[in-house]
Amino acid sequence: MARLLFVVFALFCGQATASDRVFTVPEVSVFAEAKSSSQAQRQARDAGRALAFDTLLRRLVAEEDWIYLPRMAEDQPAPASAQAFGQGLNTGGVGEESFETFSKTPISLDRRALRSFEQETNVFNEKSSGTTYRASITYRFKPDAVRQLLQQARLPYSEQQARETMVLPVLQTENGTYLWEAKNPWARAWLAEPLAHELTPMILPRGDVLDVQAVTAMEARNLNAAQLRAFSERYQSPRMMLALGELTEVGNLYRFRVRLIEATPPALDDGAETGLGTMVADVTFQGGQDDFPALARTAVEGAVQQLSNRWKRRTLVDYSTQRRFELTAWFSDTRGWAQISEAIDDSALVVDRRDGAFNNNGTKIVLTVVGEERQFRLAMAQKNLAVWMDTDGVWHIAEADRAADLKMIYIPASPEDIIRTEQDNQRRGLGRLFRRDRGGSDGDVPELPEDLFGDDSGQN
């Protein structure tokens, strides 16, 4: 047991938790002009910090509560600050008086105090002259300081990241449907947006020859389950999403409809929360025909915001409520225990943890958590862990595959469950067989440019 504890301690001692990633705002563009380059640099960094902090607070807090947040970039107080908080927020219309009582309070903060929230910065592409300063800066804020600020204002917030999602950016126009084509502006817009620190983190495929062979634009557009299965197995991605952008012309404007659609193929992720083809975001934008790349970037931001709002509705936590419960943690080796331990320590929902005595394959854990029970179960599911209660009212936690076996011990399976499990097992591991006969040899695959999505400068 002592050796086991030492291994776990060595693995995690001194490491920042993965949940702290959401407190980083990457690649903020800053510029200032002043009497000297040093003064311009200070002004630019201050302005960038304010903009980054605005982005962070709105990332964590539900959109309906943004009225309680200051507008640091504009150096303005929270809109709700003007309301009579001793009596409640006036929600009546013109000529009406209607007050809603609540405990939330607006956050009061100025730019000078904001410096105490900054933990570190990384500066890129720095350029300065005698009077100007320009750079791209990544700001990382102190997680505990931000949490305390929001909790003092009694604002529910979420810092729980969803599982990382692989995005397939398909562009549909009157002339055709595109995915892997060189310098696809819709794909470039997704590549240009840093999404790893969002509550709904996303990544893009490589766009190489193997990707082109695995799935075509039309197969992705039509959600061909077999080809999506083959594609996802290459990346070992637990979740995939189709980002379908439909471009049409209306007068002198572009009309751009964006739909985010679940593209995780069946049997790839038994714990998937939504099925193949489920639409999770639908938003439309308009812009001038002279600058579609700018319209595409705006569309990415809007679609991600809608997806994030949906996720936040499920994961917002009221940190004033706490509950305590005991679980049996099941594992077969130190790696399994490390996964459970890391997931618990990484969760902001857990405020206290007490481990019991170990045996060969499990231990008791007593946790104090904030928020609702379903939110803790959802947080663990993002780490591929199942949390469940057996028929005797005892709680358990284990890796998803092991949990399926353990549940059979406590909950008798119905005939339908047994048949479904057998069918799932037959489908597993067959992704390598999901290949079409395209005719010809590998040499018939067209050679693609190295800069499939364009060069790194962002120019088309």
Coordinates of C-alpha atoms in Angstrom, one line a residue:
M1 CA 0.0 0.0 0.0
A2 CA 2.8 2.4 0.8
R3 CA 4.4 1.7 -2.6
L4 CA 1.1 2.4 -4.3
L5 CA 0.7 5.7 -2.5
F6 CA 4.2 6.7 -3.3
V7 CA 3.6 6.0 -7.1
V8 CA 0.5 8.1 -7.1
F9 CA 2.1 10.9 -5.2
A10 CA 5.1 11.0 -7.6
L11 CA 2.7 11.1 -10.6
F12 CA 0.8 14.1 -9.4
C13 CA 2.9 16.1 -7.0
G14 CA 3.6 19.6 -8.3
Q15 CA 1.4 19.4 -11.4
A16 CA -1.3 21.9 -12.2
T17 CA -4.7 20.4 -12.6
A18 CA -6.1 20.1 -16.2
S19 CA -9.2 22.1 -15.2
D20 CA -6.9 25.2 -14.7
R21 CA -6.6 25.3 -18.5
V22 CA -9.9 27.3 -18.7
F23 CA -8.2 30.1 -16.8
T24 CA -5.9 30.8 -19.8
V25 CA -6.9 33.2 -22.6
P26 CA -4.5 32.6 -25.5
E27 CA -3.3 34.8 -28.3
V28 CA -4.8 38.2 -27.4
S29 CA -3.8 40.8 -30.1
V30 CA -2.6 44.0 -28.5
F31 CA -1.5 47.4 -29.9
A32 CA -0.8 50.8 -28.4
E33 CA 0.9 54.1 -29.4
A34 CA 2.4 56.4 -26.9
K35 CA 5.3 58.8 -26.3
S36 CA 7.8 56.0 -25.9
S37 CA 8.0 52.3 -26.7
S38 CA 8.0 51.3 -23.0
Q39 CA 4.9 53.3 -22.3
A40 CA 3.2 51.9 -25.4
Q41 CA 4.1 48.4 -24.2
R42 CA 2.6 49.0 -20.8
Q43 CA -0.6 50.4 -22.2
A44 CA -0.9 47.5 -24.7
R45 CA -0.4 44.8 -22.0
D46 CA -2.9 46.5 -19.7
A47 CA -5.5 46.7 -22.4
G48 CA -4.9 43.1 -23.4
R49 CA -5.1 41.9 -19.8
A50 CA -8.5 43.7 -19.5
L51 CA -9.8 42.2 -22.7
A52 CA -8.5 38.7 -21.7
F53 CA -10.2 39.0 -18.2
D54 CA -13.5 39.9 -19.9
T55 CA -13.2 36.9 -22.1
L56 CA -12.4 34.6 -19.1
L57 CA -15.4 35.8 -17.0
R58 CA -17.8 35.4 -19.8
R59 CA -16.4 32.0 -20.6
L60 CA -17.2 30.8 -17.0
V61 CA -20.4 32.6 -16.3
A62 CA -23.9 32.0 -17.8
E63 CA -24.8 34.6 -20.4
E64 CA -27.9 35.7 -18.4
D65 CA -25.5 36.7 -15.6
W66 CA -23.2 38.8 -17.7
I67 CA -25.0 41.9 -16.4
Y68 CA -23.1 41.3 -13.1
L69 CA -19.7 41.3 -14.8
P70 CA -17.6 44.5 -15.3
R71 CA -16.6 45.5 -18.8
M72 CA -12.9 45.7 -18.1
A73 CA -11.9 46.4 -21.8
E74 CA -14.1 49.4 -21.8
D75 CA -13.2 50.4 -18.2
Q76 CA -16.9 50.3 -17.3
P77 CA -18.7 48.8 -14.3
A78 CA -21.1 45.9 -14.5
P79 CA -24.5 47.0 -16.0
A80 CA -26.3 45.7 -13.0
S81 CA -24.4 48.1 -10.7
A82 CA -26.9 50.8 -11.5
Q83 CA -29.8 48.8 -10.1
A84 CA -31.2 49.1 -6.5
F85 CA -29.6 45.9 -5.1
G86 CA -31.0 46.5 -1.6
Q87 CA -34.5 45.9 -2.9
G88 CA -33.9 43.6 -5.9
L89 CA -33.4 43.9 -9.6
N90 CA -36.1 45.9 -11.5
T91 CA -37.4 43.5 -14.2
G92 CA -40.5 45.4 -15.1
G93 CA -41.2 46.9 -18.5
V94 CA -42.0 50.5 -19.3
G95 CA -44.6 51.9 -16.9
E96 CA -44.3 48.8 -14.7
E97 CA -42.6 48.1 -11.4
S98 CA -41.7 44.5 -10.7
F99 CA -38.8 43.4 -8.5
E100 CA -37.1 40.0 -8.3
T101 CA -35.2 39.2 -5.1
F102 CA -31.9 37.5 -5.4
S103 CA -28.5 37.2 -3.8
K104 CA -26.2 37.8 -6.8
T105 CA -24.2 41.0 -6.7
P106 CA -22.2 42.9 -9.4
I107 CA -18.5 42.5 -9.4
S108 CA -16.6 45.7 -8.8
L109 CA -13.0 45.8 -10.1
D110 CA -10.7 48.3 -11.8
R111 CA -7.8 47.8 -14.1
R112 CA -5.2 48.4 -11.4
A113 CA -6.6 45.7 -9.2
L114 CA -6.7 43.4 -12.2
R115 CA -2.9 43.0 -12.2
S116 CA -3.2 40.9 -9.0
F117 CA -5.2 38.3 -10.9
E118 CA -2.5 37.7 -13.5
Q119 CA -0.3 34.7 -12.9
E120 CA 1.9 34.7 -16.0
T121 CA 2.0 35.7 -19.7
N122 CA 3.6 34.5 -22.8
V123 CA 4.4 37.0 -25.6
F124 CA 4.6 36.2 -29.3
N125 CA 5.3 38.2 -32.5
E126 CA 6.4 41.2 -30.5
K127 CA 7.1 44.3 -32.5
S128 CA 7.9 47.8 -31.3
S129 CA 9.2 51.1 -32.6
G130 CA 10.0 54.4 -30.9
T131 CA 6.3 55.1 -30.2
T132 CA 4.3 51.9 -30.8
Y133 CA 4.0 48.3 -29.5
R134 CA 2.3 45.3 -31.1
A135 CA 2.2 41.7 -29.9
S136 CA 0.1 38.6 -29.4
I137 CA -0.1 37.7 -25.7
T138 CA -1.4 34.7 -23.8
Y139 CA -2.7 35.6 -20.3
R140 CA -3.0 33.0 -17.6
F141 CA -5.0 34.1 -14.5
K142 CA -4.8 32.7 -10.9
P143 CA -7.6 30.1 -10.7
D144 CA -8.2 30.5 -7.0
A145 CA -8.4 34.3 -7.2
V146 CA -10.9 34.1 -10.0
R147 CA -13.0 31.5 -8.2
Q148 CA -13.0 33.6 -5.0
L149 CA -14.2 36.6 -7.0
L150 CA -17.1 34.8 -8.5
Q151 CA -18.1 33.0 -5.3
Q152 CA -18.1 36.3 -3.4
A153 CA -20.5 37.7 -5.9
R154 CA -22.6 34.5 -5.5
L155 CA -22.5 33.9 -9.3
P156 CA -22.8 30.3 -10.4
Y157 CA -20.1 29.4 -12.9
S158 CA -18.6 26.4 -14.7
E159 CA -15.0 25.5 -15.2
Q160 CA -15.7 21.9 -16.2
Q161 CA -14.4 21.1 -19.7
A162 CA -16.3 18.8 -22.0
R163 CA -14.4 16.0 -23.7
E164 CA -12.2 17.2 -26.5
T165 CA -14.0 17.1 -29.9
M166 CA -12.6 16.6 -33.3
V167 CA -14.2 19.0 -35.8
L168 CA -14.8 18.3 -39.5
P169 CA -15.3 21.7 -41.2
V170 CA -17.4 21.1 -44.3
L171 CA -18.3 24.0 -46.5
Q172 CA -21.3 23.8 -48.8
T173 CA -21.8 26.3 -51.6
E174 CA -23.7 26.4 -54.9
N175 CA -20.6 25.2 -56.6
G176 CA -19.9 22.1 -54.4
T177 CA -19.1 20.7 -51.0
Y178 CA -15.6 21.1 -49.6
L179 CA -13.5 19.7 -46.8
W180 CA -9.9 18.9 -47.7
E181 CA -9.4 21.4 -50.5
A182 CA -6.4 23.6 -50.3
K183 CA -7.0 26.9 -48.4
N184 CA -10.6 26.1 -47.5
P185 CA -11.6 29.4 -45.8
W186 CA -14.0 27.6 -43.5
A187 CA -11.3 25.2 -42.3
R188 CA -8.8 28.0 -42.0
A189 CA -11.3 29.9 -39.8
W190 CA -11.4 27.0 -37.4
L191 CA -7.6 26.6 -37.4
A192 CA -7.2 30.3 -36.6
E193 CA -9.4 30.1 -33.5
P194 CA -7.6 28.8 -30.3
L195 CA -10.1 26.4 -28.8
A196 CA -8.1 24.2 -26.4
H197 CA -9.0 26.4 -23.4
E198 CA -12.7 26.7 -24.0
L199 CA -15.3 24.8 -21.9
T200 CA -15.9 22.9 -25.1
P201 CA -12.4 22.3 -26.4
M202 CA -12.0 21.4 -30.1
I203 CA -9.2 20.2 -32.4
L204 CA -8.9 19.9 -36.1
P205 CA -7.6 16.9 -38.2
R206 CA -4.3 17.1 -39.9
G207 CA -5.8 17.2 -43.4
D208 CA -3.1 14.9 -44.9
V209 CA -3.5 12.2 -47.6
L210 CA -4.6 9.6 -45.1
D211 CA -7.4 11.8 -44.0
V212 CA -8.5 12.4 -47.6
Q213 CA -8.6 8.6 -48.1
A214 CA -10.5 8.0 -44.9
V215 CA -13.5 10.3 -45.5
T216 CA -14.6 12.6 -48.3
A217 CA -16.5 15.9 -48.0
M218 CA -19.8 14.3 -49.1
E219 CA -19.3 11.3 -46.7
A220 CA -18.8 13.7 -43.8
R221 CA -21.7 15.9 -45.0
N222 CA -24.0 12.8 -45.1
L223 CA -22.7 11.4 -41.8
N224 CA -21.5 8.1 -43.3
A225 CA -21.1 6.1 -40.1
A226 CA -18.6 3.5 -41.5
Q227 CA -16.2 6.1 -42.9
L228 CA -16.5 8.3 -39.8
R229 CA -15.7 5.2 -37.7
A230 CA -12.5 4.6 -39.7
F231 CA -11.5 8.2 -39.5
S232 CA -12.1 8.6 -35.7
E233 CA -10.1 5.4 -35.0
R234 CA -7.1 7.0 -36.7
Y235 CA -7.2 9.8 -34.2
Q236 CA -8.5 7.7 -31.3
S237 CA -11.0 10.6 -30.9
P238 CA -13.9 9.8 -28.4
R239 CA -16.1 12.5 -30.0
M240 CA -16.5 14.0 -33.4
M241 CA -18.6 16.9 -34.7
L242 CA -19.6 18.1 -38.2
A243 CA -19.3 21.8 -38.6
L244 CA -21.5 22.3 -41.6
G245 CA -21.3 25.8 -43.1
E246 CA -23.9 26.6 -45.9
L247 CA -23.0 29.7 -47.9
T248 CA -25.6 31.4 -50.1
E249 CA -25.8 34.9 -51.7
V250 CA -28.6 37.2 -50.8
G251 CA -28.4 40.4 -52.8
N252 CA -25.0 42.0 -52.1
L253 CA -24.5 39.9 -49.0
Y254 CA -23.3 36.5 -48.0
R255 CA -25.7 34.5 -45.8
F256 CA -23.8 31.9 -43.8
R257 CA -25.7 29.2 -41.8
V258 CA -23.6 27.1 -39.4
R259 CA -24.8 23.9 -37.9
L260 CA -22.8 21.8 -35.4
I261 CA -23.9 18.2 -35.7
E262 CA -22.9 15.2 -33.6
A263 CA -20.7 13.0 -35.8
T264 CA -19.5 10.4 -33.3
P265 CA -20.3 7.0 -35.0
P266 CA -22.3 4.3 -33.2
A267 CA -20.5 1.9 -31.0
L268 CA -17.4 4.1 -30.8
D269 CA -18.3 5.7 -27.5
D270 CA -20.9 3.8 -25.5
G271 CA -21.1 6.7 -23.1
A272 CA -21.9 9.3 -25.8
E273 CA -24.5 11.8 -24.6
T274 CA -26.0 12.5 -28.0
G275 CA -26.4 10.3 -31.1
L276 CA -25.1 10.6 -34.6
G277 CA -26.9 13.4 -36.5
T278 CA -28.1 15.3 -33.4
M279 CA -27.8 19.1 -34.0
V280 CA -26.3 20.9 -31.1
A281 CA -25.9 24.4 -32.5
D282 CA -27.6 26.4 -35.3
V283 CA -26.7 30.0 -36.0
T284 CA -26.8 32.2 -39.1
F285 CA -24.6 35.2 -40.0
Q286 CA -24.5 37.8 -42.8
G287 CA -21.6 39.7 -44.2
G288 CA -20.2 41.5 -47.3
Q289 CA -19.1 39.4 -50.2
D290 CA -15.7 41.1 -50.2
D291 CA -14.5 39.4 -47.0
F292 CA -15.8 35.8 -46.5
P293 CA -12.8 34.8 -44.3
A294 CA -13.8 37.5 -41.7
L295 CA -17.4 36.3 -41.8
A296 CA -16.2 32.7 -41.3
R297 CA -14.1 33.7 -38.3
T298 CA -17.2 35.4 -36.8
A299 CA -19.2 32.3 -37.5
V300 CA -16.8 30.1 -35.7
E301 CA -16.9 32.3 -32.6
G302 CA -20.7 32.4 -32.6
A303 CA -21.1 28.7 -33.1
V304 CA -18.6 27.9 -30.3
Q305 CA -20.4 30.4 -28.0
Q306 CA -23.7 28.7 -28.6
L307 CA -22.2 25.3 -27.9
S308 CA -20.5 26.6 -24.8
N309 CA -23.8 28.1 -23.5
R310 CA -25.5 24.7 -24.0
W311 CA -22.7 23.0 -22.0
K312 CA -22.8 25.6 -19.2
R313 CA -26.5 25.1 -18.7
R314 CA -25.6 21.5 -17.7
T315 CA -22.5 22.2 -15.6
L316 CA -23.1 25.6 -13.9
V317 CA -22.4 25.1 -10.2
D318 CA -23.8 26.9 -7.1
Y319 CA -20.8 26.8 -4.9
S320 CA -22.8 27.6 -1.8
T321 CA -24.2 24.1 -1.7
Q322 CA -22.2 21.1 -0.6
R323 CA -22.9 17.4 -0.1
R324 CA -20.9 14.4 1.2
F325 CA -21.0 10.8 0.1
E326 CA -19.0 7.7 0.1
L327 CA -17.9 5.7 -2.9
T328 CA -16.2 2.4 -3.6
A329 CA -13.4 3.0 -6.1
W330 CA -12.7 -0.1 -8.2
F331 CA -9.4 -0.6 -10.1
S332 CA -7.2 -3.5 -11.2
D333 CA -3.7 -1.8 -11.1
T334 CA -1.9 1.4 -10.2
R335 CA -2.8 2.9 -13.5
G336 CA -6.5 2.4 -12.9
W337 CA -6.2 3.9 -9.5
A338 CA -4.2 6.8 -10.8
Q339 CA -6.9 7.6 -13.4
I340 CA -9.6 7.7 -10.7
S341 CA -7.4 9.7 -8.3
E342 CA -6.4 12.2 -10.9
A343 CA -9.9 12.8 -12.1
I344 CA -11.1 13.5 -8.6
D345 CA -8.2 15.8 -7.8
D346 CA -8.7 17.6 -11.1
S347 CA -12.4 18.3 -10.5
A348 CA -13.2 21.7 -9.1
L349 CA -16.4 20.2 -7.7
V350 CA -14.5 18.2 -5.1
V351 CA -13.6 20.3 -2.0
D352 CA -12.5 17.5 0.3
R353 CA -11.4 13.9 -0.2
R354 CA -10.6 11.1 2.4
D355 CA -9.3 7.8 1.2
G356 CA -9.9 4.6 3.2
A357 CA -7.8 1.4 3.4
F358 CA -6.7 -0.2 0.1
N359 CA -7.1 -3.8 -0.9
N360 CA -6.1 -5.6 -4.2
N361 CA -8.7 -4.0 -6.4
G362 CA -10.4 -1.1 -4.6
T363 CA -10.8 1.4 -1.8
K364 CA -13.4 3.5 -0.1
I365 CA -13.4 7.2 -0.8
V366 CA -15.3 9.9 1.1
L367 CA -15.9 13.0 -0.9
T368 CA -17.3 16.4 -0.2
V369 CA -18.5 18.0 -3.4
V370 CA -20.3 21.2 -4.5
G371 CA -23.2 21.3 -6.9
E372 CA -25.6 18.6 -7.8
E373 CA -25.0 14.9 -7.9
R374 CA -25.6 14.7 -11.7
Q375 CA -22.9 17.3 -12.3
F376 CA -20.3 15.2 -10.4
R377 CA -21.3 12.2 -12.5
L378 CA -21.0 14.2 -15.7
A379 CA -17.6 15.6 -14.7
M380 CA -16.3 12.0 -14.1
A381 CA -17.8 10.9 -17.4
Q382 CA -15.6 13.4 -19.2
K383 CA -12.7 11.4 -17.8
N384 CA -14.1 8.1 -19.0
L385 CA -15.2 7.2 -15.4
A386 CA -18.6 5.9 -14.5
V387 CA -20.3 6.8 -11.1
W388 CA -23.4 4.8 -10.2
M389 CA -25.5 3.6 -7.3
D390 CA -26.3 -0.1 -6.9
T391 CA -29.6 -1.6 -5.8
D392 CA -28.5 -1.4 -2.2
G393 CA -27.9 2.3 -2.4
V394 CA -24.1 2.1 -2.4
W395 CA -22.1 4.4 -4.7
H396 CA -19.3 3.2 -6.9
I397 CA -16.7 4.7 -9.3
A398 CA -14.6 2.9 -11.9
E399 CA -13.4 3.1 -15.5
A400 CA -16.3 2.9 -17.9
D401 CA -15.4 -0.6 -19.3
R402 CA -14.8 -2.0 -15.8
A403 CA -18.0 -0.4 -14.5
A404 CA -20.0 -2.2 -17.2
D405 CA -18.8 -5.5 -15.7
L406 CA -19.3 -4.5 -12.1
K407 CA -22.9 -3.3 -12.7
M408 CA -23.7 -6.8 -13.9
I409 CA -22.9 -8.0 -10.4
Y410 CA -25.3 -5.6 -8.7
I411 CA -28.0 -5.1 -11.3
P412 CA -29.2 -8.3 -13.2
A413 CA -29.2 -7.7 -16.9
S414 CA -32.4 -8.1 -18.9
P415 CA -32.4 -10.3 -22.1
E416 CA -32.5 -7.1 -24.2
D417 CA -29.4 -5.8 -22.4
I418 CA -27.5 -9.1 -23.1
I419 CA -28.4 -9.0 -26.8
R420 CA -27.4 -5.4 -27.1
T421 CA -24.1 -6.0 -25.4
E422 CA -23.3 -8.9 -27.8
Q423 CA -24.2 -6.7 -30.8
D424 CA -21.9 -4.0 -29.5
N425 CA -19.0 -6.4 -29.0
Q426 CA -19.4 -7.7 -32.5
R427 CA -19.1 -4.1 -33.9
R428 CA -16.0 -3.2 -31.8
G429 CA -12.6 -3.3 -33.5
L430 CA -14.0 -3.5 -37.0
G431 CA -13.0 0.0 -38.1
R432 CA -10.0 -1.3 -40.1
L433 CA -12.5 -3.2 -42.3
F434 CA -14.5 -0.1 -43.1
R435 CA -12.7 0.8 -46.3
R436 CA -14.2 1.4 -49.7
D437 CA -12.8 0.0 -52.9
R438 CA -11.9 3.3 -54.6
G439 CA -10.3 1.5 -57.5
G440 CA -6.7 1.9 -58.5
S441 CA -3.7 1.8 -56.2
D442 CA -2.4 4.2 -53.7
G443 CA -0.6 5.9 -56.5
D444 CA -3.9 7.1 -57.9
V445 CA -4.6 9.3 -54.9
P446 CA -4.0 12.9 -56.0
E447 CA -1.0 14.6 -54.5
L448 CA -2.0 17.5 -52.2
P449 CA -0.2 20.7 -51.4
E450 CA 1.8 20.8 -48.2
D451 CA -0.1 23.9 -47.1
L452 CA -3.5 22.1 -47.3
F453 CA -5.3 24.9 -45.3
G454 CA -3.0 27.7 -46.5
D455 CA 0.2 29.1 -45.0
D456 CA 0.6 30.0 -41.3
S457 CA 0.3 33.7 -42.0
G458 CA -3.5 33.4 -42.4
Q459 CA -3.4 34.9 -46.0
N460 CA -5.3 33.2 -48.8

